[in-house]
PDB file of C-alpha atoms in Angstrom:
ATOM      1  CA  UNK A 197       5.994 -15.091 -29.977  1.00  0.00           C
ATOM      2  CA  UNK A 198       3.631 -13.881 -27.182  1.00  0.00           C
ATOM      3  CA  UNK A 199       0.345 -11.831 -27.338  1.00  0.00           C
ATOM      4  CA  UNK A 200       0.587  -8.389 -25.575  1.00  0.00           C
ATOM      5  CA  UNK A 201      -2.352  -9.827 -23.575  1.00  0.00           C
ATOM      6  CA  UNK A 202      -0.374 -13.500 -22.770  1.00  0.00           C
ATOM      7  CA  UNK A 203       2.423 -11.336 -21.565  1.00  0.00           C
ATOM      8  CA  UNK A 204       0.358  -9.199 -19.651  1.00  0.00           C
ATOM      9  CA  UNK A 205      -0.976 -12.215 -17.580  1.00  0.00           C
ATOM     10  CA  UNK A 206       2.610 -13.546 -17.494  1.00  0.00           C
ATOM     11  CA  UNK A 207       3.875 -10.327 -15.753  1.00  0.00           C
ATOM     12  CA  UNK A 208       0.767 -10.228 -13.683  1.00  0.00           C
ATOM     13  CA  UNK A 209       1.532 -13.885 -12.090  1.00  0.00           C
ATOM     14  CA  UNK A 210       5.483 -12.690 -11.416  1.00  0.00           C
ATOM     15  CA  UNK A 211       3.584  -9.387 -10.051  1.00  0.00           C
ATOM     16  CA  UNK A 212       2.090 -11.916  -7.714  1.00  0.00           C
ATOM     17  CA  UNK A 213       4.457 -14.036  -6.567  1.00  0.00           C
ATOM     18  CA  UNK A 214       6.566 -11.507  -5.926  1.00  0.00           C
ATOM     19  CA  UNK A 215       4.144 -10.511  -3.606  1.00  0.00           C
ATOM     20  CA  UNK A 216       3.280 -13.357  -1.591  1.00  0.00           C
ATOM     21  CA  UNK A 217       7.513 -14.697  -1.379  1.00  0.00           C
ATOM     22  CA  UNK A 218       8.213 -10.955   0.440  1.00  0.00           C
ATOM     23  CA  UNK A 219       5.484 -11.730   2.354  1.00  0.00           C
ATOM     24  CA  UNK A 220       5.713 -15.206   3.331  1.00  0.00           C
ATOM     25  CA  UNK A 221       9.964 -13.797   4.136  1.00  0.00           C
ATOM     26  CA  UNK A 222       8.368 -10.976   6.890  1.00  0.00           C
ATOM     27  CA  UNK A 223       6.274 -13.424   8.275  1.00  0.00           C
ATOM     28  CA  UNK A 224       9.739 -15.807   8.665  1.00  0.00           C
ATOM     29  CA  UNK A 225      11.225 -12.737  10.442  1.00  0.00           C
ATOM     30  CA  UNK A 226      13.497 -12.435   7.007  1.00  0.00           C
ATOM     31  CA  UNK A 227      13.300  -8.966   7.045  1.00  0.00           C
ATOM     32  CA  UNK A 228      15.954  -8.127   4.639  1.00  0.00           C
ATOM     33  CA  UNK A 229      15.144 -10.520   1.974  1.00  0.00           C
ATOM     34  CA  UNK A 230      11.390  -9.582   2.628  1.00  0.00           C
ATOM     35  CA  UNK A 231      11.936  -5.709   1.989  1.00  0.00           C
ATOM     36  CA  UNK A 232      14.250  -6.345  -1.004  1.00  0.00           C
ATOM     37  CA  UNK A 233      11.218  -8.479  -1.924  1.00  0.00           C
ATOM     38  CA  UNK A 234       8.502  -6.379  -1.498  1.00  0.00           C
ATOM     39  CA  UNK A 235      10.870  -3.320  -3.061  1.00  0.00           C
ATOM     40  CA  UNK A 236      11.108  -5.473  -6.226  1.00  0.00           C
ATOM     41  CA  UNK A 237       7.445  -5.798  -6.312  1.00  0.00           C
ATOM     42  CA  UNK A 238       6.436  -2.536  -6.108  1.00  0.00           C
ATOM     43  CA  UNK A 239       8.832  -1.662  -8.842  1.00  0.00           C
ATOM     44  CA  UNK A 240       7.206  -4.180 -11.063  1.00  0.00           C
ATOM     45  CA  UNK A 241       3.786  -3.212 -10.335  1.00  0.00           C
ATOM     46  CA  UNK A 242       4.436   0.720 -11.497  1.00  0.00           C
ATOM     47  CA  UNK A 243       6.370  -1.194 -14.559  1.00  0.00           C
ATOM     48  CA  UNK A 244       3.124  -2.988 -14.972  1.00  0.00           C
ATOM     49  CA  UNK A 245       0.743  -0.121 -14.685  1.00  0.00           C
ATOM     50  CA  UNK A 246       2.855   1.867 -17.486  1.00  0.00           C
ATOM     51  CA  UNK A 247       2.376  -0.803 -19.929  1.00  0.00           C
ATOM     52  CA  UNK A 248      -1.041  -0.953 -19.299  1.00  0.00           C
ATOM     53  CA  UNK A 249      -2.189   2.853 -19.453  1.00  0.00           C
ATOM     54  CA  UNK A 250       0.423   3.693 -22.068  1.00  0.00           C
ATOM     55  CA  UNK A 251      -0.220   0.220 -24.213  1.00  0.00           C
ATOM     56  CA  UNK A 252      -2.686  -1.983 -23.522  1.00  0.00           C
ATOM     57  CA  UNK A 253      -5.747   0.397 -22.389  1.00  0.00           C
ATOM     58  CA  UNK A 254      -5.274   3.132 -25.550  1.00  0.00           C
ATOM     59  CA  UNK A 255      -5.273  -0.110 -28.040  1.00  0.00           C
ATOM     60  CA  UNK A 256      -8.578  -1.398 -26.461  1.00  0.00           C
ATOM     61  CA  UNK A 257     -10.072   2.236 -26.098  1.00  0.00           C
ATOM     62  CA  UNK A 258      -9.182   2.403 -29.941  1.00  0.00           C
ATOM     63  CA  UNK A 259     -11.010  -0.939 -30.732  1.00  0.00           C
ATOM     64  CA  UNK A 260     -13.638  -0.683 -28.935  1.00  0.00           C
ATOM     65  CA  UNK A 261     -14.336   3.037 -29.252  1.00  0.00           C
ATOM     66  CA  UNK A 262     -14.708   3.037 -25.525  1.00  0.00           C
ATOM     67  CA  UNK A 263     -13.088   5.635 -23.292  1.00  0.00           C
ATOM     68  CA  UNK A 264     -15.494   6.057 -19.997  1.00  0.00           C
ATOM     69  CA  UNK A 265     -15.707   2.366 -19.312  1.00  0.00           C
ATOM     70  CA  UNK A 266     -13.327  -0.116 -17.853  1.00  0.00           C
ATOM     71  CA  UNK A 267     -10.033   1.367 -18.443  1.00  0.00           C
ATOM     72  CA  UNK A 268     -11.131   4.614 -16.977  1.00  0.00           C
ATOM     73  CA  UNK A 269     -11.799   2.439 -13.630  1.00  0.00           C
ATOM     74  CA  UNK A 270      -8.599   0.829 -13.736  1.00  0.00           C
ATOM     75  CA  UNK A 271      -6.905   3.873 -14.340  1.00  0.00           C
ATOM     76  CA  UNK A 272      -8.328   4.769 -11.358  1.00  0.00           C
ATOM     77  CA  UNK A 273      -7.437   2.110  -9.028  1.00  0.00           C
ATOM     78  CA  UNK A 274      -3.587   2.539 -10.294  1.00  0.00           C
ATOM     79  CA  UNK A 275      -3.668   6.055  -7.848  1.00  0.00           C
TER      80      UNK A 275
END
């Protein structure tokens, strides 16, 4: 069984490629694969963002008893 954290950086890599496949089809003038691409992508990447400010950032705000540090920036950066 994975680690919340291993399947975090799982996600995070399919987040990725995702990414660079849509891109790599609008730069090969595949438009519609590259949009349907790059609409799957951003889907997965507000998927990704829930799990981490509803999981992953309360359990290591609970642990580490911090609550202004890191997560707060990341939370950020997901706007």
């Amino acid at each position: 069984m994975k680690t919340l954290l291993e399947f975090m950086q799982i996600h995070h890599g399919q987040c990725d490629q995702l990414y660079a496949d849509g891109e790599n089809s609008l730069l090969d003038e595949q438009m519609e694969e590259g949009v349907g691409q790059i609409t799957i992508f951003l889907s997965e990447m507000e998927r990704h963002f829930l799990m981490e400010e509803t999981v992953l950032f309360p359990t290591f705000e609970d642990i580490s008893g911090m609550r202004q540090g890191p997560t707060q920036v990341m939370r950020m950066e997901h706007q």
